[in-house]
Amino acid sequence: MVGGGIIGLAIAWRAAGRGLAVTVCERGGLPSYLAAAHVAAGMLAPVAEADAQERALLAFGLDSAARWGTFAAELEADSGLDVGFRDCGTLVVARDRDEAEHVDREIRLREQLGVPVARLLPSAARRLEPALAPAIRAAFHAPGDHAVDPRAVCEALLVACERRGVTLRAGCEVRSVGPAGATLATGEHLPAGRVVIAAGAWAARIGGLPCLRVRPVKGQLLRLAARAGEGPLLDHVVRWDGGYLVPRQDGRIVLGATMEDRGYDTTVTALGVYELLRDAGELVPGVLELDLEAAIAGLRPATPDNAPLLGAWEGVVLACGHHRNGVLLTPVTADRIVSLLVGEAHGINPAFAPDRFASVHV
Ligand code: GLY
């Protein structure tokens, strides 16, 4: 396994559960501080994030969302750790007339896609979530969307992998791969029956592979915490055009996220922090009273059509390019890739075939 982020560890855990001998190579630490999941907010929100152009992705996201409850329960049982799975629903809100029109279009789109949501008057949205500003203009509620704490999931996956005998190698950079195994940056060769690439935004830098159309898309986020003695500010995930607030069980809140094409740069900028706080503060003013614990940036692994690369190609197995949906798509990705590895019918949608961009010249 190349990559010790949430996708790589989940596949390793499930594969070891099916009796496969697995080694995970992660260039950073374990859990990986380089992985997108280290920064991710952890929304499991296929309905709130549905896009008319991405129907295969919506179906895949709904499939994965339905698996998350069992996945979380099994992982907690295997690791003994809480993964912060929350049955909280998402509120999508608008603060002006343009955004209210956008919310109307989004409600109609979900009706057409067969995933209807509940339109709410602003007063009803504020009854559900009293921290919302009185000035919000429109809202809808997606009650089936959930959330999880991605760092807690990765910690639990590490423990669960160890308990199932997975070999975990941190600081282990893979230079190139092929059907017979992986060669490390140190020159060491690791023989393997199958190599799985779950290296996120770094997948395109691994030698021996065809040109992978995966690029990093930077996201800046803030980690906020309630003052001592104060209760949680939010019960629901709150989203708007351009951002979101995701509450954790302990009262902390993650505020995200920018979308920036800046290569492998992960610096946090004053503009990024300003825009996040400005927008969140207009919708949920209490956010500005919270303690700022950290400002961080991560790299989403994006593909040209925003869908992942899943399946066998040129002698290796790809499980990367999950862009904004890596945490949501973890259970279904792990199940389908493990089915492929053990030779069962895997049912991976051809829309996610890793070679689908091979004839597209850039
Ligand atoms: N899925 C949320 C994000 O990528 O910002």
XYZ file of C-alpha atoms and ligand atoms in Angstrom:
367
model
C 0.000 0.000 0.000
C 1.479 3.344 -1.032
C -0.048 5.965 1.258
C -1.027 5.994 4.913
C -3.938 8.431 4.750
C -7.536 7.490 5.452
C -8.038 5.598 2.156
C -4.771 3.632 2.367
C -5.275 2.666 6.018
C -8.920 1.680 5.463
C -8.013 -0.584 2.536
C -5.119 -2.047 4.558
C -7.413 -2.761 7.526
C -10.130 -4.364 5.417
C -7.590 -6.320 3.295
C -5.873 -7.694 6.403
C -9.328 -8.715 7.646
C -9.679 -10.835 4.510
C -6.367 -12.577 5.216
C -4.055 -10.568 2.950
C -0.532 -9.669 4.149
C -0.265 -5.869 3.883
C 2.580 -3.361 4.186
C 1.718 0.364 4.281
C 4.420 2.791 3.071
C 3.815 6.396 4.125
C 6.289 9.153 3.264
C 5.254 11.265 6.282
C 4.375 10.110 9.777
C 1.649 7.675 10.791
C -1.020 8.825 11.050
C -0.015 10.944 8.084
C 0.172 14.680 8.710
C 0.575 15.076 4.923
C -2.713 13.355 4.099
C -5.814 15.355 3.209
C -7.700 13.628 6.051
C -5.357 15.200 8.621
C -6.830 18.565 7.669
C -10.325 17.511 6.524
C -13.454 18.609 8.379
C -15.138 15.206 8.035
C -18.506 15.968 6.454
C -20.327 12.884 5.204
C -22.638 14.958 3.056
C -23.462 13.481 -0.358
C -26.826 15.239 -0.397
C -25.650 18.710 0.639
C -22.711 18.459 -1.820
C -24.663 16.922 -4.756
C -23.774 18.300 -8.186
C -25.879 17.888 -11.350
C -22.775 17.058 -13.424
C -21.570 14.338 -11.052
C -24.352 11.733 -10.883
C -22.060 8.699 -10.668
C -20.261 10.409 -7.813
C -23.566 11.141 -6.037
C -24.591 7.458 -6.247
C -21.154 6.412 -4.981
C -21.345 8.952 -2.155
C -24.819 7.793 -1.103
C -23.589 4.178 -1.156
C -20.621 5.102 1.036
C -22.696 7.257 3.404
C -24.973 4.249 3.977
C -21.898 2.153 4.906
C -20.427 4.690 7.336
C -22.429 3.666 10.411
C -21.318 0.031 10.184
C -17.781 1.023 9.184
C -17.482 3.315 12.229
C -18.949 0.706 14.597
C -16.611 -2.050 13.338
C -13.615 0.255 13.477
C -14.439 1.327 17.018
C -14.842 -2.334 18.036
C -11.518 -3.308 16.406
C -9.535 -0.359 17.771
C -11.280 0.458 21.040
C -11.287 4.126 19.960
C -14.120 6.597 19.343
C -14.149 7.991 15.788
C -16.552 10.882 16.438
C -19.354 9.682 14.137
C -22.255 12.174 14.406
C -25.797 11.891 13.195
C -26.146 15.659 12.880
C -27.590 16.572 9.450
C -26.570 19.591 7.379
C -28.174 23.029 7.183
C -27.435 24.900 3.948
C -28.031 28.621 4.416
C -28.072 31.830 2.352
C -27.293 35.331 3.561
C -28.493 37.511 0.649
C -30.853 37.438 -2.328
C -28.336 35.932 -4.759
C -27.495 33.140 -2.338
C -31.207 32.581 -1.616
C -31.810 32.095 -5.361
C -28.880 29.683 -5.379
C -30.438 27.749 -2.467
C -33.736 27.562 -4.421
C -31.886 26.094 -7.427
C -30.073 23.634 -5.175
C -33.383 22.456 -3.643
C -34.885 21.904 -7.126
C -31.753 20.070 -8.269
C -31.989 17.645 -5.344
C -35.641 16.984 -6.160
C -34.612 16.141 -9.757
C -31.780 13.922 -8.499
C -34.181 12.004 -6.250
C -32.592 13.150 -2.970
C -35.156 15.701 -1.761
C -34.337 18.012 1.119
C -36.542 20.076 3.458
C -36.870 23.758 2.584
C -36.903 25.845 5.778
C -38.072 29.333 6.515
C -35.245 31.333 8.123
C -37.185 31.288 11.427
C -37.393 27.471 11.293
C -33.672 27.206 10.492
C -32.938 29.371 13.530
C -35.112 27.193 15.737
C -33.041 24.191 14.628
C -29.777 26.083 15.007
C -30.163 29.136 17.291
C -26.598 30.317 16.608
C -27.560 31.326 13.037
C -27.672 35.086 12.370
C -31.158 36.687 12.246
C -30.273 37.971 8.773
C -30.207 34.632 6.955
C -32.523 34.661 3.912
C -33.157 30.993 3.041
C -32.180 27.500 4.129
C -32.619 23.801 3.548
C -31.993 20.812 5.780
C -30.396 17.532 4.687
C -31.112 15.385 7.778
C -29.360 12.248 6.465
C -25.916 13.872 6.141
C -23.509 12.960 8.935
C -20.029 13.888 10.123
C -16.999 12.131 11.556
C -13.651 13.204 13.013
C -11.102 12.229 10.312
C -8.079 12.417 12.649
C -9.834 10.119 15.113
C -10.689 7.741 12.255
C -7.040 7.609 11.154
C -5.838 7.000 14.740
C -8.359 4.169 15.048
C -7.388 2.712 11.674
C -3.742 2.638 12.746
C -4.564 0.692 15.900
C -6.939 -1.618 14.007
C -4.299 -2.229 11.308
C -1.671 -3.046 13.951
C -4.060 -5.491 15.623
C -4.626 -7.223 12.274
C -0.895 -7.556 11.623
C -0.457 -4.853 8.973
C 3.180 -3.725 8.648
C 3.230 0.061 9.014
C 6.252 1.979 7.694
C 6.386 5.731 8.354
C 8.989 7.949 6.651
C 8.947 5.458 3.787
C 8.924 7.261 0.447
C 8.112 5.159 -2.607
C 10.057 6.281 -5.674
C 8.538 3.918 -8.239
C 6.158 1.008 -8.516
C 5.457 -1.874 -10.860
C 3.602 -5.191 -10.969
C 6.313 -6.866 -8.853
C 6.483 -4.343 -6.022
C 7.765 -0.922 -4.993
C 11.194 0.704 -4.949
C 11.802 3.126 -2.100
C 13.693 6.419 -2.209
C 16.451 4.604 -0.281
C 16.833 2.097 -3.152
C 15.289 -0.760 -1.157
C 12.937 -2.953 -3.196
C 9.746 -4.250 -1.548
C 8.354 -7.230 -3.452
C 4.549 -7.415 -3.532
C 1.875 -9.467 -5.265
C -0.207 -6.302 -5.779
C 0.659 -2.639 -5.313
C -2.158 -0.249 -4.357
C -1.668 3.487 -4.840
C -3.557 5.536 -2.252
C -1.110 8.424 -2.159
C -3.594 11.265 -2.574
C -2.177 14.381 -4.185
C 1.276 12.761 -4.354
C 0.157 9.856 -6.554
C 1.154 11.728 -9.718
C 4.764 11.964 -8.489
C 5.339 8.218 -8.202
C 7.518 6.717 -10.929
C 6.604 3.695 -13.024
C 2.968 4.725 -13.472
C 1.195 6.063 -16.532
C 0.503 9.812 -16.347
C -2.023 10.170 -13.517
C -4.288 13.200 -13.839
C -4.248 13.989 -10.118
C -3.362 17.491 -8.938
C -3.345 19.128 -5.496
C -6.098 21.622 -4.636
C -5.241 23.518 -1.475
C -7.798 24.025 1.266
C -7.214 26.289 4.271
C -9.192 25.584 7.451
C -9.459 26.913 10.985
C -9.871 24.761 14.077
C -11.924 26.609 16.690
C -12.860 25.788 20.281
C -15.446 27.005 22.767
C -14.191 28.916 25.808
C -13.941 26.897 29.031
C -17.362 26.499 30.621
C -19.302 27.348 27.456
C -21.442 24.773 25.663
C -21.189 23.835 21.993
C -22.109 26.614 19.562
C -23.609 24.342 16.871
C -25.450 21.019 16.643
C -25.553 20.767 12.826
C -23.080 21.093 10.006
C -23.753 24.537 8.515
C -22.852 25.159 4.863
C -23.057 28.149 2.576
C -21.843 28.993 -0.889
C -18.079 28.766 -0.346
C -17.709 27.404 3.176
C -18.851 25.248 6.055
C -18.757 24.833 9.833
C -18.497 21.275 11.163
C -19.053 20.739 14.927
C -17.233 18.001 16.800
C -18.636 16.053 19.756
C -16.365 17.923 22.192
C -17.655 21.354 21.137
C -14.784 22.147 18.801
C -15.646 23.448 15.319
C -13.802 23.176 12.005
C -14.286 26.126 9.649
C -13.392 25.511 6.004
C -12.355 25.796 3.346
C -10.601 27.646 0.560
C -10.174 26.086 -2.904
C -6.818 27.071 -4.418
C -4.742 25.753 -7.319
C -1.279 26.410 -5.893
C 0.591 23.190 -6.452
C 2.003 21.578 -3.323
C 1.987 24.835 -1.307
C 0.400 24.454 2.153
C 1.030 27.884 3.617
C -1.791 29.571 5.518
C -2.468 33.099 4.258
C -3.965 36.164 5.905
C -6.457 36.446 3.030
C -7.590 32.831 3.410
C -8.142 33.218 7.167
C -9.858 36.602 6.710
C -12.318 35.305 4.100
C -13.230 32.226 6.135
C -13.891 34.256 9.296
C -15.701 37.047 7.435
C -18.192 34.646 5.801
C -18.677 32.401 8.833
C -19.076 35.421 11.128
C -21.892 36.819 8.959
C -23.853 33.568 9.203
C -22.945 32.391 12.708
C -21.706 35.472 14.619
C -20.751 33.406 17.691
C -17.909 31.870 15.673
C -15.940 35.077 16.188
C -16.043 34.543 19.974
C -14.390 31.115 19.785
C -10.744 30.399 20.517
C -8.607 29.950 17.417
C -6.665 26.727 18.010
C -5.035 26.264 14.611
C -5.000 27.489 11.039
C -3.962 24.740 8.648
C -3.921 23.861 4.972
C -4.153 20.538 3.182
C -4.089 19.239 -0.366
C -7.131 17.592 -1.933
C -6.243 15.121 -4.690
C -8.332 16.405 -7.603
C -8.981 14.845 -11.019
C -10.353 16.609 -14.129
C -13.912 15.340 -13.463
C -13.709 15.423 -9.627
C -14.255 11.640 -9.428
C -11.691 9.174 -8.055
C -9.391 6.840 -9.971
C -10.362 3.342 -8.884
C -9.254 -0.025 -10.219
C -6.390 -1.856 -11.899
C -4.235 -0.133 -14.492
C -0.856 -1.152 -15.921
C -0.219 -3.770 -13.251
C -1.053 -1.696 -10.177
C -4.303 -0.806 -8.387
C -5.335 2.831 -8.078
C -7.382 4.207 -5.174
C -6.737 7.924 -5.353
C -8.097 11.237 -6.668
C -10.984 11.497 -4.189
C -10.782 15.322 -4.233
C -13.399 16.785 -1.821
C -14.895 13.407 -0.931
C -12.117 11.256 0.499
C -13.555 10.872 3.989
C -17.085 10.245 2.709
C -15.899 7.695 0.122
C -13.568 5.759 2.449
C -15.872 2.811 3.324
C -17.084 2.092 -0.216
C -13.598 2.575 -1.673
C -12.088 0.149 0.837
C -14.810 -2.460 0.255
C -14.606 -2.316 -3.526
C -10.808 -2.267 -3.731
C -10.540 -5.211 -1.332
C -13.086 -7.142 -3.439
C -10.870 -6.464 -6.450
C -7.734 -7.602 -4.547
C -9.291 -10.901 -3.447
C -10.685 -11.594 -6.921
C -14.386 -11.057 -6.197
C -16.831 -9.093 -8.330
C -15.970 -5.562 -7.210
C -18.675 -3.538 -8.963
C -16.507 -0.446 -9.476
C -18.366 1.946 -11.770
C -16.510 2.294 -15.127
C -16.982 6.063 -14.664
C -14.096 5.815 -12.171
C -11.737 3.756 -14.397
C -8.170 5.016 -13.856
C -7.432 5.093 -17.612
C -10.411 7.279 -18.543
C -8.223 10.330 -19.268
C -5.512 8.358 -21.069
C -6.532 9.527 -24.541
C -7.158 13.122 -23.468
C -4.193 15.332 -24.358
C -3.447 18.363 -22.241
N -15.279 18.229 1.376
C -14.959 19.524 1.813
C -13.783 20.125 1.220
O -13.074 19.522 0.440
O -13.503 21.279 1.525
